[in-house]
Structures are given as C-alpha cells and as structure tokens.
Amino acid sequence: MNFSDQVAIVTGSSSGIGQAAAIGMAEGGAKLVINYSKNAEAAEAVVASCKAAGGDAIAVQADVSKDANCKTLVEAAMDKWGRLDILVNNAGTTKFMNHDNLEGLDAADFEQVYALNLIGPYQMIKHARPFLKQADSPSVVNISSIAGVRGIGSSIAYVASKGALNSATLALARSLGPENIRVNAVCPGFVGTDWFRNAFGDEVFEKIFAAQKLNTPMARAGGPEDIKGPILFFANRMSAHVTGQLMVADAGLLLGMPFEIG
Ligand code: NAD
C-alpha cells in the first residue's frame, strides 16, 4: 500500500500490533515516529526494520497518558519530518481481573486504564490536529477492541475504556470531519502478542491461543499481522471517504459459533 511522502506517528509501536502497523506503512514508503514508553532497545529495532522495509523512522520516548508527553511526541514528528498525515493511537494497558470480582478493581485502576486507553488518544489528537488539518488526506486510527463492542475482555475497566474510545471515535469523526480529518477505529479480537505472554507466561498463553481457535467460526487465533491490514486501510488515502467507522477484526469471534442442534 502506497504511503510515500506520508508521515505517521504510531503510539506504543515498539511491540505487537503497533510494530506490525508501523512496518507495514514503512513498506509503503512512510516516515514514522516509533513511540515507546520504556523499551528503547525494542523501539530502535523497529526503527531498523522500518528502514529495511523501505521507509524511514525515529524512536521517541513518551508516556502518552501524560498530556505534556503527547505534545512532545507530536513536536518530535514535526521537528524531524515537517508534516503529519497519520496518527495511530495504539498504546494501551489493562488490569486483568475477572468480571465478577467487583472488589478487584478500585477507582485508581479505572483511572490508570482510562488515562492511557481513552485520554491518551484524545490528547494525541488534540496536539496533532493543527498539523493533521494541513495534510491532504489526514487520518486518525484508534486501536480499540472487541471488548468495547461485546463487553468481553481482560477487566471491566478495560472493557469500559475501549467502549468509551469507540464513542469518542464517533464524536471526533463528526467534529473533525469539516477539517478533512478522518477518525476510525479498529477493534481486534484476540491477538497473540506480549500483552498475554507478559501477563500469563508461555504455557497459559498457548492455552488461550488454542481456546480462541475453538471459539471463532474461522478457527483462527490472530497475530499482529492480521490487524495490520485494517489499520493500513483506515490510515491510507484509499479510505478517504470513510470516517466514524468501528471495524471489528476478529475472525468472527463477535458473531459467535454456529448454532448446532443435537
Ligand atoms: P503490546 O503489549 O505489544 O502493545 C502495547 C504497547 O503499548 C506496548 O508497546 C507498550 O510499551 C505500549 N505502552 C504501554 N504503556 C504506554 C504508555 N504509557 N505510553 C506509551 N506507550 C505505552 O500489546 P498489543 O496486543 O500489541 O496491544 C496494542 C493495542 O491493541 C492496545 O491498545 C490493546 O488494547 C489493543 N488490543 C489488543 C488485543 C490483543 O488481543 N492483544 C485485542 C484487542 C485490542
């Protein structure tokens, strides 16, 4: 997909879905800001992959739950590349907690999850807006989740944060439409990334992976490469007529399994 002359920021792109999306845009010639919060080495490896893929990239540290850091991140893109076409709000967090354990989450947990999953994208869009509106086909892609559509996922705080991100996507698409800025969201189902490996270890990860296959009509458990295409579609000029859409990418998990009798 052609991204030549396009400049993109991908938050949380030193791993997983963000990494796949960044390298995918680099393959089309994009110039990227690879954002990381802690792992500079991993971010530099993604920068090297972007360059090897035919694009260009820099790594910038920023905690996107903090407004001042979001401003710095946008400024880094402008200082280096002088323009901004695409913002992918991918960084996310959770606290794993069974949904029936209401004592397991307190206000601070909600605030921490909301700070990154909802307020982070809002702050990024706010700071990016003056520059995006100067681009010929500006696009914001929020990485949400099936959690925000179906009410399933790692905790109620996470589910609610992604539901709120979906609602914000609709409102922002409407409010920024007159400036030609499109705002869409990709809502992945299960994706096999460090998200689960870091939380549960390899053995449990493999069990979750196998269970996902059993519970999707396509018998697929996704990886970052499966989410790359939907992100690149929304990011690219080819979807210039598309805004305010929530695209579920889940191999049919939302549909549920076929109904069987007997
Ligand atoms: P991941 O852990 O590889 O990616 C999350 C990224 O966010 C990491 O690179 C992490 O360093 C970064 N990050 C964390 N805190 C940050 C902060 N304060 N500032 C900047 N960056 C920060 O996992 P992933 O699965 O690739 O997740 C990416 C996105 O996809 C998240 O928004 C997540 O909610 C969403 N998602 C994941 C799945 C899944 O099954 N893995 C499903 C649906 C949605």
Short mmCIF file of C-alpha atoms and ligand atoms in Angstrom, two decimals:
data_model
loop_
_atom_site.label_atom_id
_atom_site.label_comp_id
_atom_site.label_asym_id
_atom_site.label_seq_id
_atom_site.Cartn_x
_atom_site.Cartn_y
_atom_site.Cartn_z
CA MET A 1 0.00 0.00 0.00
CA ASN A 2 1.45 3.36 -1.01
CA PHE A 3 2.46 5.65 1.87
CA SER A 4 5.21 7.57 0.10
CA ASP A 5 5.63 11.15 1.44
CA GLN A 6 3.35 10.29 4.36
CA VAL A 7 4.41 10.87 7.97
CA ALA A 8 2.85 8.76 10.72
CA ILE A 9 3.04 8.56 14.50
CA VAL A 10 2.23 5.14 15.95
CA THR A 11 1.98 5.16 19.74
CA GLY A 12 3.24 2.11 21.61
CA SER A 13 4.91 0.76 18.48
CA SER A 14 7.94 -0.98 19.96
CA SER A 15 5.94 -4.23 20.03
CA GLY A 16 2.87 -6.12 18.88
CA ILE A 17 0.13 -4.57 16.76
CA GLY A 18 1.77 -1.12 16.68
CA GLN A 19 5.04 -2.59 15.46
CA ALA A 20 3.27 -4.50 12.66
CA ALA A 21 1.35 -1.40 11.58
CA ALA A 22 4.47 0.78 11.59
CA ILE A 23 6.50 -1.67 9.50
CA GLY A 24 3.51 -2.09 7.16
CA MET A 25 3.40 1.65 6.48
CA ALA A 26 7.20 1.72 6.09
CA GLU A 27 6.87 -0.94 3.39
CA GLY A 28 4.81 1.63 1.51
CA GLY A 29 7.47 4.32 1.98
CA ALA A 30 6.16 6.10 5.11
CA LYS A 31 8.27 8.08 7.54
CA LEU A 32 7.45 7.05 11.08
CA VAL A 33 7.70 8.08 14.67
CA ILE A 34 8.07 4.91 16.70
CA ASN A 35 6.83 5.75 20.17
CA TYR A 36 7.81 3.73 23.24
CA SER A 37 7.36 4.22 26.96
CA LYS A 38 10.18 2.12 28.42
CA ASN A 39 11.94 -0.20 25.97
CA ALA A 40 14.31 1.94 23.87
CA GLU A 41 16.15 -1.10 22.52
CA ALA A 42 12.96 -2.65 21.14
CA ALA A 43 11.96 0.69 19.61
CA GLU A 44 15.35 1.02 17.87
CA ALA A 45 14.90 -2.49 16.46
CA VAL A 46 11.54 -1.41 14.97
CA VAL A 47 13.23 1.71 13.56
CA ALA A 48 15.80 -0.55 11.86
CA SER A 49 13.00 -2.78 10.49
CA CYS A 50 11.18 0.27 9.10
CA LYS A 51 14.32 1.44 7.32
CA ALA A 52 14.98 -2.06 5.97
CA ALA A 53 11.38 -2.18 4.72
CA GLY A 54 11.87 0.94 2.59
CA GLY A 55 10.66 3.70 4.89
CA ASP A 56 12.35 5.88 7.47
CA ALA A 57 11.82 6.20 11.22
CA ILE A 58 12.89 7.69 14.52
CA ALA A 59 12.22 6.42 18.03
CA VAL A 60 10.73 8.82 20.58
CA GLN A 61 10.10 8.11 24.24
CA ALA A 62 6.77 9.41 25.54
CA ASP A 63 4.20 8.28 28.09
CA VAL A 64 1.03 9.05 26.16
CA SER A 65 -1.09 9.05 29.30
CA LYS A 66 0.58 12.40 30.04
CA ASP A 67 -0.57 15.45 28.12
CA ALA A 68 2.86 17.14 28.02
CA ASN A 69 4.42 13.95 26.62
CA CYS A 70 1.78 13.82 23.85
CA LYS A 71 2.68 17.37 22.87
CA THR A 72 6.38 16.46 22.80
CA LEU A 73 5.66 13.42 20.65
CA VAL A 74 3.79 15.45 18.05
CA GLU A 75 6.52 18.11 18.11
CA ALA A 76 9.15 15.41 17.52
CA ALA A 77 7.37 14.37 14.32
CA MET A 78 7.12 17.97 13.12
CA ASP A 79 10.76 18.77 14.02
CA LYS A 80 12.03 15.71 12.15
CA TRP A 81 9.69 15.46 9.17
CA GLY A 82 7.89 18.83 8.96
CA ARG A 83 4.44 17.34 8.41
CA LEU A 84 1.97 14.88 9.90
CA ASP A 85 -0.52 12.78 7.91
CA ILE A 86 -1.41 9.80 10.10
CA LEU A 87 -1.85 9.18 13.80
CA VAL A 88 -2.32 5.63 15.05
CA ASN A 89 -3.36 5.58 18.71
CA ASN A 90 -2.24 2.08 19.59
CA ALA A 91 -0.70 2.25 23.07
CA GLY A 92 -2.89 0.51 25.60
CA THR A 93 -2.95 -1.07 29.00
CA THR A 94 -5.16 -3.16 31.24
CA LYS A 95 -5.51 -4.70 34.65
CA PHE A 96 -6.55 -8.32 34.32
CA MET A 97 -9.47 -9.02 36.66
CA ASN A 98 -12.41 -11.43 36.48
CA HIS A 99 -15.60 -9.52 35.74
CA ASP A 100 -17.43 -10.97 38.76
CA ASN A 101 -14.74 -9.75 41.15
CA LEU A 102 -16.04 -6.26 41.79
CA GLU A 103 -13.68 -5.81 44.76
CA GLY A 104 -10.73 -6.43 42.46
CA LEU A 105 -10.88 -3.01 40.80
CA ASP A 106 -10.87 0.36 42.51
CA ALA A 107 -11.11 3.92 41.22
CA ALA A 108 -7.34 4.15 40.78
CA ASP A 109 -7.39 1.11 38.47
CA PHE A 110 -10.08 2.69 36.30
CA GLU A 111 -8.19 5.98 36.23
CA GLN A 112 -4.94 4.29 35.19
CA VAL A 113 -6.56 2.32 32.37
CA TYR A 114 -8.63 5.29 31.17
CA ALA A 115 -5.57 7.58 31.27
CA LEU A 116 -3.83 5.57 28.56
CA ASN A 117 -6.67 3.92 26.60
CA LEU A 118 -9.04 6.89 26.35
CA ILE A 119 -7.43 10.13 27.49
CA GLY A 120 -4.13 9.33 25.73
CA PRO A 121 -5.74 9.14 22.25
CA TYR A 122 -7.75 12.30 22.97
CA GLN A 123 -4.62 14.22 23.96
CA MET A 124 -2.71 12.92 20.94
CA ILE A 125 -5.49 14.01 18.59
CA LYS A 126 -5.71 17.42 20.27
CA HIS A 127 -1.99 18.12 19.75
CA ALA A 128 -1.85 16.54 16.28
CA ARG A 129 -4.93 18.37 14.94
CA PRO A 130 -3.27 21.65 13.84
CA PHE A 131 -0.78 19.70 11.72
CA LEU A 132 -3.11 16.96 10.50
CA LYS A 133 -5.53 19.52 9.11
CA GLN A 134 -2.77 20.78 6.80
CA ALA A 135 -2.33 17.30 5.23
CA ASP A 136 -4.13 16.32 2.02
CA SER A 137 -5.70 13.15 3.43
CA PRO A 138 -5.22 13.09 7.21
CA SER A 139 -6.27 10.04 9.18
CA VAL A 140 -6.52 9.01 12.82
CA VAL A 141 -6.80 5.31 13.60
CA ASN A 142 -7.70 4.37 17.17
CA ILE A 143 -6.82 0.83 18.18
CA SER A 144 -9.79 -0.15 20.26
CA SER A 145 -11.01 -3.71 20.95
CA ILE A 146 -13.86 -6.14 20.57
CA ALA A 147 -14.01 -5.56 24.35
CA GLY A 148 -15.66 -2.21 23.70
CA VAL A 149 -18.28 -3.76 21.41
CA ARG A 150 -19.14 -7.04 23.11
CA GLY A 151 -18.28 -6.38 26.76
CA ILE A 152 -15.71 -9.16 26.95
CA GLY A 153 -12.04 -8.73 27.82
CA SER A 154 -9.40 -8.53 30.48
CA SER A 155 -11.39 -6.48 33.01
CA ILE A 156 -14.42 -4.23 33.28
CA ALA A 157 -12.10 -1.21 33.44
CA TYR A 158 -10.57 -2.26 30.10
CA VAL A 159 -13.95 -3.05 28.51
CA ALA A 160 -15.32 0.33 29.57
CA SER A 161 -12.22 2.21 28.37
CA LYS A 162 -12.50 0.70 24.90
CA GLY A 163 -16.26 1.32 24.77
CA ALA A 164 -15.54 4.94 25.63
CA LEU A 165 -12.83 5.07 22.95
CA ASN A 166 -15.37 3.82 20.40
CA SER A 167 -17.84 6.55 21.40
CA ALA A 168 -15.09 9.17 21.27
CA THR A 169 -14.14 7.92 17.79
CA LEU A 170 -17.67 8.65 16.55
CA ALA A 171 -17.79 12.10 18.14
CA LEU A 172 -14.32 13.07 16.90
CA ALA A 173 -15.09 11.85 13.38
CA ARG A 174 -18.07 14.21 13.37
CA SER A 175 -16.26 17.18 14.90
CA LEU A 176 -13.08 16.88 12.81
CA GLY A 177 -14.81 15.95 9.55
CA PRO A 178 -15.10 19.59 8.46
CA GLU A 179 -11.29 19.78 8.68
CA ASN A 180 -10.99 16.72 6.44
CA ILE A 181 -9.55 14.66 9.32
CA ARG A 182 -10.95 11.15 9.32
CA VAL A 183 -11.23 9.24 12.63
CA ASN A 184 -11.86 5.49 12.64
CA ALA A 185 -11.20 2.60 14.99
CA VAL A 186 -10.04 -0.97 14.57
CA CYS A 187 -11.49 -3.35 17.15
CA PRO A 188 -9.36 -6.51 17.23
CA GLY A 189 -10.50 -9.74 18.78
CA PHE A 190 -7.82 -11.87 20.42
CA VAL A 191 -4.32 -11.12 19.10
CA GLY A 192 -1.38 -13.22 20.21
CA THR A 193 1.08 -10.55 21.43
CA ASP A 194 3.23 -9.84 24.50
CA TRP A 195 0.02 -8.50 26.05
CA PHE A 196 -0.94 -12.04 27.09
CA ARG A 197 2.54 -13.60 27.27
CA ASN A 198 3.75 -10.97 29.74
CA ALA A 199 0.64 -11.31 31.87
CA PHE A 200 0.31 -15.09 31.99
CA GLY A 201 3.52 -16.71 30.72
CA ASP A 202 4.03 -19.01 27.73
CA GLU A 203 2.05 -22.04 28.94
CA VAL A 204 -1.18 -20.19 29.70
CA PHE A 205 -0.70 -18.11 26.53
CA GLU A 206 -0.73 -21.31 24.44
CA LYS A 207 -3.94 -22.43 26.19
CA ILE A 208 -5.64 -19.09 25.50
CA PHE A 209 -4.44 -19.26 21.89
CA ALA A 210 -5.92 -22.76 21.46
CA ALA A 211 -9.21 -21.75 23.15
CA GLN A 212 -9.58 -18.78 20.81
CA LYS A 213 -9.35 -21.08 17.81
CA LEU A 214 -12.14 -23.24 19.23
CA ASN A 215 -14.39 -20.21 19.71
CA THR A 216 -14.14 -18.43 16.37
CA PRO A 217 -16.11 -19.53 13.29
CA MET A 218 -12.91 -19.28 11.23
CA ALA A 219 -10.93 -21.33 13.78
CA ARG A 220 -8.28 -18.64 13.79
CA ALA A 221 -6.37 -17.01 16.63
CA GLY A 222 -4.94 -13.76 15.33
CA GLY A 223 -1.47 -12.28 15.32
CA PRO A 224 -0.33 -8.67 14.78
CA GLU A 225 -0.12 -9.24 11.01
CA ASP A 226 -3.87 -9.94 10.96
CA ILE A 227 -4.62 -6.47 12.34
CA LYS A 228 -2.13 -4.64 10.13
CA GLY A 229 -4.39 -4.65 7.05
CA PRO A 230 -7.42 -2.98 8.70
CA ILE A 231 -5.15 -0.32 10.26
CA LEU A 232 -3.42 0.42 6.96
CA PHE A 233 -6.76 0.63 5.16
CA PHE A 234 -8.03 3.35 7.51
CA ALA A 235 -4.64 5.12 7.50
CA ASN A 236 -4.33 5.19 3.72
CA ARG A 237 -5.75 7.67 1.22
CA MET A 238 -7.73 4.82 -0.32
CA SER A 239 -10.28 5.17 2.51
CA ALA A 240 -10.61 8.95 2.02
CA HIS A 241 -14.43 8.64 2.03
CA VAL A 242 -14.58 6.62 5.26
CA THR A 243 -14.90 8.11 8.74
CA GLY A 244 -16.51 7.25 12.07
CA GLN A 245 -16.28 3.51 11.48
CA LEU A 246 -15.50 0.79 14.03
CA MET A 247 -14.03 -2.18 12.18
CA VAL A 248 -14.07 -5.44 14.12
CA ALA A 249 -11.20 -7.72 13.08
CA ASP A 250 -11.71 -10.97 14.92
CA ALA A 251 -12.13 -13.98 12.57
CA GLY A 252 -15.82 -13.99 13.54
CA LEU A 253 -15.48 -14.05 17.34
CA LEU A 254 -18.18 -11.37 17.65
CA LEU A 255 -20.57 -13.44 15.54
CA GLY A 256 -20.20 -16.43 17.82
CA MET A 257 -20.15 -20.07 16.87
CA PRO A 258 -22.70 -21.66 14.53
CA PHE A 259 -25.85 -22.85 16.27
CA GLU A 260 -25.94 -26.62 16.40
CA ILE A 261 -28.89 -28.92 17.22
CA GLY A 262 -28.31 -32.23 18.94
P1 NAD B 1 1.57 -4.84 23.37
O1 NAD B 1 1.76 -5.02 24.82
O2 NAD B 1 2.58 -5.44 22.45
O3 NAD B 1 1.41 -3.30 22.97
C1 NAD B 1 1.06 -2.28 23.87
C2 NAD B 1 2.08 -1.17 23.67
O4 NAD B 1 1.72 -0.02 24.44
C3 NAD B 1 3.49 -1.61 24.13
O5 NAD B 1 4.42 -1.33 23.11
C4 NAD B 1 3.72 -0.75 25.35
O6 NAD B 1 5.10 -0.45 25.56
C5 NAD B 1 2.93 0.50 24.99
N1 NAD B 1 2.63 1.33 26.15
C6 NAD B 1 2.20 0.93 27.37
N2 NAD B 1 2.06 1.98 28.17
C7 NAD B 1 2.41 3.09 27.44
C8 NAD B 1 2.44 4.47 27.71
N3 NAD B 1 2.10 4.95 28.91
N4 NAD B 1 2.84 5.31 26.72
C9 NAD B 1 3.21 4.84 25.51
N5 NAD B 1 3.18 3.52 25.20
C10 NAD B 1 2.78 2.66 26.15
O7 NAD B 1 0.13 -5.43 23.05
P2 NAD B 1 -0.77 -5.32 21.73
O8 NAD B 1 -1.65 -6.51 21.79
O9 NAD B 1 0.03 -5.07 20.53
O10 NAD B 1 -1.69 -4.04 22.08
C11 NAD B 1 -1.79 -2.90 21.25
C12 NAD B 1 -3.19 -2.35 21.31
O11 NAD B 1 -4.10 -3.33 20.81
C13 NAD B 1 -3.68 -1.96 22.70
O12 NAD B 1 -4.38 -0.73 22.64
C14 NAD B 1 -4.66 -3.06 23.05
O13 NAD B 1 -5.68 -2.64 23.92
C15 NAD B 1 -5.21 -3.42 21.68
N6 NAD B 1 -5.80 -4.75 21.58
C16 NAD B 1 -5.05 -5.87 21.79
C17 NAD B 1 -5.67 -7.11 21.69
C18 NAD B 1 -4.92 -8.39 21.93
O14 NAD B 1 -5.59 -9.44 21.99
N7 NAD B 1 -3.62 -8.40 22.04
C19 NAD B 1 -7.02 -7.19 21.37
C20 NAD B 1 -7.74 -6.03 21.16
C21 NAD B 1 -7.12 -4.80 21.27
#
